[in-house]
PDB file of C-alpha atoms in Angstrom:
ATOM      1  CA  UNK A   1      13.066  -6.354 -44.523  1.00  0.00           C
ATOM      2  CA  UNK A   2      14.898  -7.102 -41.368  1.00  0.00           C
ATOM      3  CA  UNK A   3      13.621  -4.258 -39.634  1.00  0.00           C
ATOM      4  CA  UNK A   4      10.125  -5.129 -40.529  1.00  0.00           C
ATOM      5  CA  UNK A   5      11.055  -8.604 -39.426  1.00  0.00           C
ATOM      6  CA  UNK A   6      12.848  -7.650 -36.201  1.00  0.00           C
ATOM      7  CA  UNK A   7       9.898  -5.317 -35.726  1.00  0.00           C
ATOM      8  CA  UNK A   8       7.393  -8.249 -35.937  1.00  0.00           C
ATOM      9  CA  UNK A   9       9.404 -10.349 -34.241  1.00  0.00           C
ATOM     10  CA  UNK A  10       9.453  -7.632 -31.173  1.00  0.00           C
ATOM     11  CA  UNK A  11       5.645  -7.185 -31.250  1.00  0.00           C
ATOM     12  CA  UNK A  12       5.090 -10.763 -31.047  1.00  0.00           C
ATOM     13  CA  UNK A  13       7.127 -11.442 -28.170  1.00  0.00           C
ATOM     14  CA  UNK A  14       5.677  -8.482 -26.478  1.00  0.00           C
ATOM     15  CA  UNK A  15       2.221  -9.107 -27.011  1.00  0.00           C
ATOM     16  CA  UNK A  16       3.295 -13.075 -25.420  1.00  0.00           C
ATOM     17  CA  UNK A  17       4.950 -11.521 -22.818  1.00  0.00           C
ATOM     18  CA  UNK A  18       1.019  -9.487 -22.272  1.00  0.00           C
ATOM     19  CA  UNK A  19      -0.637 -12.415 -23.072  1.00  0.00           C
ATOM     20  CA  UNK A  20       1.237 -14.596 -19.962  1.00  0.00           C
ATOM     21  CA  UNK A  21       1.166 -11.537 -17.492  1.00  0.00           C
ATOM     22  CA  UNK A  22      -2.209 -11.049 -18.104  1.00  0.00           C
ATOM     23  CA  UNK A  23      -4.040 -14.869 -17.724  1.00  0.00           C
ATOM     24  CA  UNK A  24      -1.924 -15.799 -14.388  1.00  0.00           C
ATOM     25  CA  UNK A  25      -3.608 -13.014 -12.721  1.00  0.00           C
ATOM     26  CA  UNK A  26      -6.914 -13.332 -13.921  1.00  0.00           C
ATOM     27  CA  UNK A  27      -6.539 -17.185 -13.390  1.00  0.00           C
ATOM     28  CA  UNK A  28      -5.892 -16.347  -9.672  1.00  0.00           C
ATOM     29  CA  UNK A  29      -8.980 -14.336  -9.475  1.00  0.00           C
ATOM     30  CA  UNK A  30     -11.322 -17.202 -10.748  1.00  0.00           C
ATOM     31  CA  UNK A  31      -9.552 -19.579  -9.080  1.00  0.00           C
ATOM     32  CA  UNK A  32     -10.383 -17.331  -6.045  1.00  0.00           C
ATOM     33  CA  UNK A  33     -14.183 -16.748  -7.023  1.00  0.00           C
ATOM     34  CA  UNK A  34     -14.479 -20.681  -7.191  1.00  0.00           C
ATOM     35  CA  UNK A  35     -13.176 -21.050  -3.805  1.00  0.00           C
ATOM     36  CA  UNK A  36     -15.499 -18.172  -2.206  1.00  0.00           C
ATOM     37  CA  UNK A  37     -18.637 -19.775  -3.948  1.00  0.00           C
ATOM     38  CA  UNK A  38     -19.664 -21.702  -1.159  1.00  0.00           C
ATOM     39  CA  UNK A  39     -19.093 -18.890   1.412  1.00  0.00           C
ATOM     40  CA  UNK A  40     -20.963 -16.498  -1.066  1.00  0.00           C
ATOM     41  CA  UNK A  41     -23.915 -18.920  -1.235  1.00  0.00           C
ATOM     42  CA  UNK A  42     -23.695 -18.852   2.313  1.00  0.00           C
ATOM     43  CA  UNK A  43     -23.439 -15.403   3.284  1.00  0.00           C
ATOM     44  CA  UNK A  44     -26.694 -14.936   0.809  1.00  0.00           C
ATOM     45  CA  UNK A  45     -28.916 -17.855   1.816  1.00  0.00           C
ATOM     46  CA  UNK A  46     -28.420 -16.421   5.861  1.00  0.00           C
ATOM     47  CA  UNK A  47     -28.938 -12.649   4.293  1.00  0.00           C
ATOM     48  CA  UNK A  48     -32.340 -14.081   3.197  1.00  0.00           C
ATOM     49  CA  UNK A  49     -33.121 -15.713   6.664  1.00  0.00           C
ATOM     50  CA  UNK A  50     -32.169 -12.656   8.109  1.00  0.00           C
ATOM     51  CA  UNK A  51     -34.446 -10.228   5.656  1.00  0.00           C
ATOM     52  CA  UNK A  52     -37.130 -12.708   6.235  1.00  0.00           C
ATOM     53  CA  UNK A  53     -36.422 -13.133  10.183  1.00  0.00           C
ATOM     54  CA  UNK A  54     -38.480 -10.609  12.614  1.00  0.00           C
ATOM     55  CA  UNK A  55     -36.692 -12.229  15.983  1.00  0.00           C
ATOM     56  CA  UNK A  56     -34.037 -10.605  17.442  1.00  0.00           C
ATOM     57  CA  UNK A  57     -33.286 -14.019  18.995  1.00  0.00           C
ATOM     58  CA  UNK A  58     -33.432 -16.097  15.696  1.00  0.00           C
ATOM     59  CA  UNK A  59     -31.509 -13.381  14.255  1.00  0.00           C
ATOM     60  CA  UNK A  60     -28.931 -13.003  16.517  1.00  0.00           C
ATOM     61  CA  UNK A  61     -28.450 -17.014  15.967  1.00  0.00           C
ATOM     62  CA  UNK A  62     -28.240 -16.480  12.241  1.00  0.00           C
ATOM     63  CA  UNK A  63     -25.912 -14.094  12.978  1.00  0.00           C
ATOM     64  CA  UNK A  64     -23.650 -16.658  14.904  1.00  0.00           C
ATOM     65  CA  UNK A  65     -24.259 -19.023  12.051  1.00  0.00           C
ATOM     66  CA  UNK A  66     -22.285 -16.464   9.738  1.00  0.00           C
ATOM     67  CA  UNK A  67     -19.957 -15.186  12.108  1.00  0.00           C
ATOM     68  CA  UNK A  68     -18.849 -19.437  12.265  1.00  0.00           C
ATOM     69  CA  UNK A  69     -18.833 -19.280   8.374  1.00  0.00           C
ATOM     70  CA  UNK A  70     -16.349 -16.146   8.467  1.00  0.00           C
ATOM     71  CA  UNK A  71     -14.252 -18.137  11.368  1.00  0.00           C
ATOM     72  CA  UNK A  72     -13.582 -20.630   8.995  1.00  0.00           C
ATOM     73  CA  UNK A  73     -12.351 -18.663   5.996  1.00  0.00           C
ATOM     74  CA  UNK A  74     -10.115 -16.835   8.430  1.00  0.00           C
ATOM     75  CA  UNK A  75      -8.587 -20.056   9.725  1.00  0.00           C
ATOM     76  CA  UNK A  76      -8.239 -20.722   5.543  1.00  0.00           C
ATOM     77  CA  UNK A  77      -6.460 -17.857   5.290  1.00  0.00           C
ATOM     78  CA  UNK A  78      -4.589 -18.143   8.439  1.00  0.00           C
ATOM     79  CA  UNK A  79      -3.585 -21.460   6.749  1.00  0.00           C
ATOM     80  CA  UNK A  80      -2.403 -20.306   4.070  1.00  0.00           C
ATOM     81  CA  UNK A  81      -0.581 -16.753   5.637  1.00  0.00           C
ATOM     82  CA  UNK A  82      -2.940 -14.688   3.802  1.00  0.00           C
ATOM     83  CA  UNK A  83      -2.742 -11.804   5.658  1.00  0.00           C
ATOM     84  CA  UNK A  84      -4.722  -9.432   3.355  1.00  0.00           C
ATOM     85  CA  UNK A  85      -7.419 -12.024   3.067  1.00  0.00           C
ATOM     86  CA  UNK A  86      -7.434 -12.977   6.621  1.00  0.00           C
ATOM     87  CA  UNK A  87      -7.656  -8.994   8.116  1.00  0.00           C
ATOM     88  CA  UNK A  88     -10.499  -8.699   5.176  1.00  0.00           C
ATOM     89  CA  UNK A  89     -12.649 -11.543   6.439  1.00  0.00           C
ATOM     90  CA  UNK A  90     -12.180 -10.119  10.233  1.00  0.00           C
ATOM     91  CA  UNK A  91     -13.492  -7.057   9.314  1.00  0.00           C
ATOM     92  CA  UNK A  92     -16.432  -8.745   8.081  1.00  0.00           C
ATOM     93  CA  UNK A  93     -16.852 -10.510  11.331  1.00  0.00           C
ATOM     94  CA  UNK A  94     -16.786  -7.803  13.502  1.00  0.00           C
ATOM     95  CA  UNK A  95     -19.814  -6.711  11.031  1.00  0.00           C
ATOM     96  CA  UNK A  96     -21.439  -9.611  11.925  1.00  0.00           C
ATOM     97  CA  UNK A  97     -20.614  -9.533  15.522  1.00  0.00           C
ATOM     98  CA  UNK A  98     -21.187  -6.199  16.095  1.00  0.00           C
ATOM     99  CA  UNK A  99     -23.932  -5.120  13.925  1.00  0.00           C
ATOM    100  CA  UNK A 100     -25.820  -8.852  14.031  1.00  0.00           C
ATOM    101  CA  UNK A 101     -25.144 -10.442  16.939  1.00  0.00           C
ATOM    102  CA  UNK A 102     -24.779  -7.839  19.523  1.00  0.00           C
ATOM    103  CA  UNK A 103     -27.802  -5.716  17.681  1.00  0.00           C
ATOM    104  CA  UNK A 104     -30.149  -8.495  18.099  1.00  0.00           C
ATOM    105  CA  UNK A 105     -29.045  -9.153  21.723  1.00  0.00           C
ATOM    106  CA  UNK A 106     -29.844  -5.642  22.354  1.00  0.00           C
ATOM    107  CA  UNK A 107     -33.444  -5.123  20.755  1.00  0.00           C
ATOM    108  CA  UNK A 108     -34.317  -8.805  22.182  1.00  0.00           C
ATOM    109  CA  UNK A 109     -33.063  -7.175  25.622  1.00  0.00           C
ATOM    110  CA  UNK A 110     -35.417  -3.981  25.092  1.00  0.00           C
ATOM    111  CA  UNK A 111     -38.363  -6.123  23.729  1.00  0.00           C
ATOM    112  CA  UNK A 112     -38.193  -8.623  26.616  1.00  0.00           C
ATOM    113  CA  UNK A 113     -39.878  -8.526  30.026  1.00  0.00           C
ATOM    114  CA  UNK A 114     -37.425  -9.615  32.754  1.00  0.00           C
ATOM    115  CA  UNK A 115     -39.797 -12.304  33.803  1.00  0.00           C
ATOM    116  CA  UNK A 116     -39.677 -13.831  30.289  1.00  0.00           C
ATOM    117  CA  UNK A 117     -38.957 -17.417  29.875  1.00  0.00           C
ATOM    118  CA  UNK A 118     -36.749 -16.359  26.628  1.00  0.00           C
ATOM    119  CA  UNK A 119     -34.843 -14.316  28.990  1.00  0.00           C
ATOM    120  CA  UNK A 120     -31.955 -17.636  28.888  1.00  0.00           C
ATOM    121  CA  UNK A 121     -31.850 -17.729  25.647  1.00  0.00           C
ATOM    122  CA  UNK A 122     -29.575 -13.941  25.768  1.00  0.00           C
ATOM    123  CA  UNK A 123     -27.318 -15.908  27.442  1.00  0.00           C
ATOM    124  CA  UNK A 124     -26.970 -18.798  25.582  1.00  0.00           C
ATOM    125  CA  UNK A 125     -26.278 -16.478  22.507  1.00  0.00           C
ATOM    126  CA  UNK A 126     -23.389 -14.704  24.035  1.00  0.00           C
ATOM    127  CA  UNK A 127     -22.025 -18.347  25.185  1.00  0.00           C
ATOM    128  CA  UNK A 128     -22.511 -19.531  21.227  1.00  0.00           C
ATOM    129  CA  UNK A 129     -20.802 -16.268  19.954  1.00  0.00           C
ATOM    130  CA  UNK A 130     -17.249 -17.419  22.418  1.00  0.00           C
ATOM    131  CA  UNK A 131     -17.680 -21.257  20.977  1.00  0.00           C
ATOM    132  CA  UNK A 132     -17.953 -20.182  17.609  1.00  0.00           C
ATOM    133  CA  UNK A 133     -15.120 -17.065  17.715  1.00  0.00           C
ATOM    134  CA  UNK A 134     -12.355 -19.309  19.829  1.00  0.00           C
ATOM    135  CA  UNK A 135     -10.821 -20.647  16.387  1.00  0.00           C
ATOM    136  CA  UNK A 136      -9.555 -17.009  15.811  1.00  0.00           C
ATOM    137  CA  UNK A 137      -8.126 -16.683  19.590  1.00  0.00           C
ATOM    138  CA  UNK A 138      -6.320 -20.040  18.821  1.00  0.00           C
ATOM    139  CA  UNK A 139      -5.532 -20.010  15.328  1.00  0.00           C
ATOM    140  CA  UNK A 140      -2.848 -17.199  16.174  1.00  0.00           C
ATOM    141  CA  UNK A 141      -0.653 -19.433  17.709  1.00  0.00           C
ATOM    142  CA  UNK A 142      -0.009 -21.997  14.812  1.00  0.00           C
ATOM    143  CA  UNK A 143      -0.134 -19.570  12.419  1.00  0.00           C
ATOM    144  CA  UNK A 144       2.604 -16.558  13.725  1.00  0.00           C
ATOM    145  CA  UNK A 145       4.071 -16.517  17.266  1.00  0.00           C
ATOM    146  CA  UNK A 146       3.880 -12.685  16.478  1.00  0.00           C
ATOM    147  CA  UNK A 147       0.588 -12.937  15.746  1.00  0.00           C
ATOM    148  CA  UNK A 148       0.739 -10.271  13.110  1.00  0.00           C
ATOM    149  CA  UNK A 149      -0.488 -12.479  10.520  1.00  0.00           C
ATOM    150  CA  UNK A 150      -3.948 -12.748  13.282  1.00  0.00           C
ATOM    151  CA  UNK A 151      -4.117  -9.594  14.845  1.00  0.00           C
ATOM    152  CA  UNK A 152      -6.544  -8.243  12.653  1.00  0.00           C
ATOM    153  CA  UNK A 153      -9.325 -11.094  12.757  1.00  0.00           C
ATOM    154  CA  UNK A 154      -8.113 -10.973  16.511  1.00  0.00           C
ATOM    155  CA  UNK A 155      -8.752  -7.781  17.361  1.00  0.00           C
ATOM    156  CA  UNK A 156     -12.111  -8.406  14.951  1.00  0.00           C
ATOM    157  CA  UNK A 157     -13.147 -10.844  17.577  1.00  0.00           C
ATOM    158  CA  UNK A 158     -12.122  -9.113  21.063  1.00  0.00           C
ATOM    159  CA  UNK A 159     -14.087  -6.481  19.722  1.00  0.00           C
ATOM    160  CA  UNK A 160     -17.268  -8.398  18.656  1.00  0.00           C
ATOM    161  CA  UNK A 161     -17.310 -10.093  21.930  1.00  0.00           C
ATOM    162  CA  UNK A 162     -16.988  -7.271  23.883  1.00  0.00           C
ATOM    163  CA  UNK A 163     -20.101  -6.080  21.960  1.00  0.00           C
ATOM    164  CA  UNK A 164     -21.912  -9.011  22.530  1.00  0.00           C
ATOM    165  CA  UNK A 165     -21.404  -8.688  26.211  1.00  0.00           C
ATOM    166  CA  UNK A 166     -22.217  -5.207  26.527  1.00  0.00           C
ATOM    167  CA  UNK A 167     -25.955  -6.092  24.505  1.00  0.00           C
ATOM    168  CA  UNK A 168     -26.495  -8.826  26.957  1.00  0.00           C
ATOM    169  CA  UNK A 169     -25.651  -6.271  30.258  1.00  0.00           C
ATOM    170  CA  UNK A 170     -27.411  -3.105  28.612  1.00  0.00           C
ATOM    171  CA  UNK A 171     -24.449  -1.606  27.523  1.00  0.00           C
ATOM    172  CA  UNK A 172     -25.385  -1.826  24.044  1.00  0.00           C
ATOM    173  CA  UNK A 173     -24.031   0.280  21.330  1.00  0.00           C
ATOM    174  CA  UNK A 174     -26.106   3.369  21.132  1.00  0.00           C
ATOM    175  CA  UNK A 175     -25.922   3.790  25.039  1.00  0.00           C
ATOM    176  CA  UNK A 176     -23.880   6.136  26.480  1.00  0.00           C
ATOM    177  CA  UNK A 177     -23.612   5.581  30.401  1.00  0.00           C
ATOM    178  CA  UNK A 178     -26.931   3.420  30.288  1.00  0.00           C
ATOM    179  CA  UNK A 179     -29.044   6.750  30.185  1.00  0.00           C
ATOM    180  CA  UNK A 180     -30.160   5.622  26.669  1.00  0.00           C
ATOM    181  CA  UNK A 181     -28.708   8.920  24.952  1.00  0.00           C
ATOM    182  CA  UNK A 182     -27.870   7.934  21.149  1.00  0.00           C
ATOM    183  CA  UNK A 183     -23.993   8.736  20.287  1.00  0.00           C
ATOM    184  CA  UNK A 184     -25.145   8.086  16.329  1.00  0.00           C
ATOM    185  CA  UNK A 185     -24.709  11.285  13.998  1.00  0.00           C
ATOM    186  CA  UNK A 186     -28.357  10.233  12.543  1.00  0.00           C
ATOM    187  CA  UNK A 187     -28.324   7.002  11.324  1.00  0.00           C
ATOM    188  CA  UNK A 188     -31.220   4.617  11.470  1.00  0.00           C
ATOM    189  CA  UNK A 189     -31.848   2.007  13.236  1.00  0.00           C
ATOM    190  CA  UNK A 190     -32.437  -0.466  10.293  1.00  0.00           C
ATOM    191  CA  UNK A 191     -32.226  -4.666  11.057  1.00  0.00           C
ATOM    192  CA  UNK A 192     -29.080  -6.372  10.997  1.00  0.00           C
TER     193      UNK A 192
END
């Protein structure tokens, strides 16, 4: 009897001791969905605009848009020394920079005679892309004078800009040495 009793009494308290490991963790993960919902509706609604969008132009600013979105969340994280989260999100804006931004500048480039009153406009883009990226530069000092916590999103954003540049003088990805030879391995040139 007092083995069946101690033997209950074990498998009870283990089966608490799942029960609390278990819910803390999965609490932290909803907790976390509920705080992404906003960015997810975000990131979804401009996906749509984007799908919908034929203008390199309009889609480069889209692309901004998002890349501001994903500044934000990395100064969350930044906030809260979430390094993991923070390197995650910077990852996702060099996407965006790279991919969006500095795609779009490109093919608007190609499409667009020199004489074209839309020519500004390039320019204005790359401008918008160093407004909206600058939290990241800055954010590394209050957050870690190593800026370990930053480097990451940092290094997202040096790179993204740099990309963004490059579109806007013809050295868009895709060029090598301006003679227009593809480095791809065979990959498509789909919208971003």
């Amino acid at each position: 009897m007092k083995l069946t009793l101690l033997t209950a009494t074990l498998l009870a308290l283990s089966g608490l001791a799942l029960a609390t490991d278990r819910p803390p963790d999965a609490e932290k993960r909803l907790r976390q969905l509920q705080h992404d919902l906003e960015l997810i509706q975000n990131l979804v609604d401009e996906g749509l605009n984007l799908a919908a969008e034929e203008d390199p132009i309009v889609r480069a600013r889209t692309c901004n848009k998002l890349a501001g979105t994903l500044v934000q969340e990395i100064q969350k994280a930044a906030e809260a020394k979430d390094e993991k989260r923070a390197s995650s999100l910077g990852g996702y804006l060099k996407t965006v920079l790279v991919r969006g931004v500095a795609g779009n500048l490109d093919r608007a480039r190609n499409d667009l005679p020199q004489d074209s009153p839309r020519q500004p406009e390039l320019q204005s883009i790359s401008d918008q892309t160093v407004r909206v990226t600058q939290p990241v530069k800055d954010e590394k000092f209050l957050v870690d004078p190593n800026y370990q916590l930053m480097q990451p999103a940092l290094d997202a954003v040096n790179h993204g800009r740099e990309a963004v540049e490059n579109a806007l003088k013809g050295k868009g990805k895709g060029k090598e040495h301006g003679k227009g030879k593809s480095k791809g391995k065979g990959k498509g040139k789909g919208k971003s």
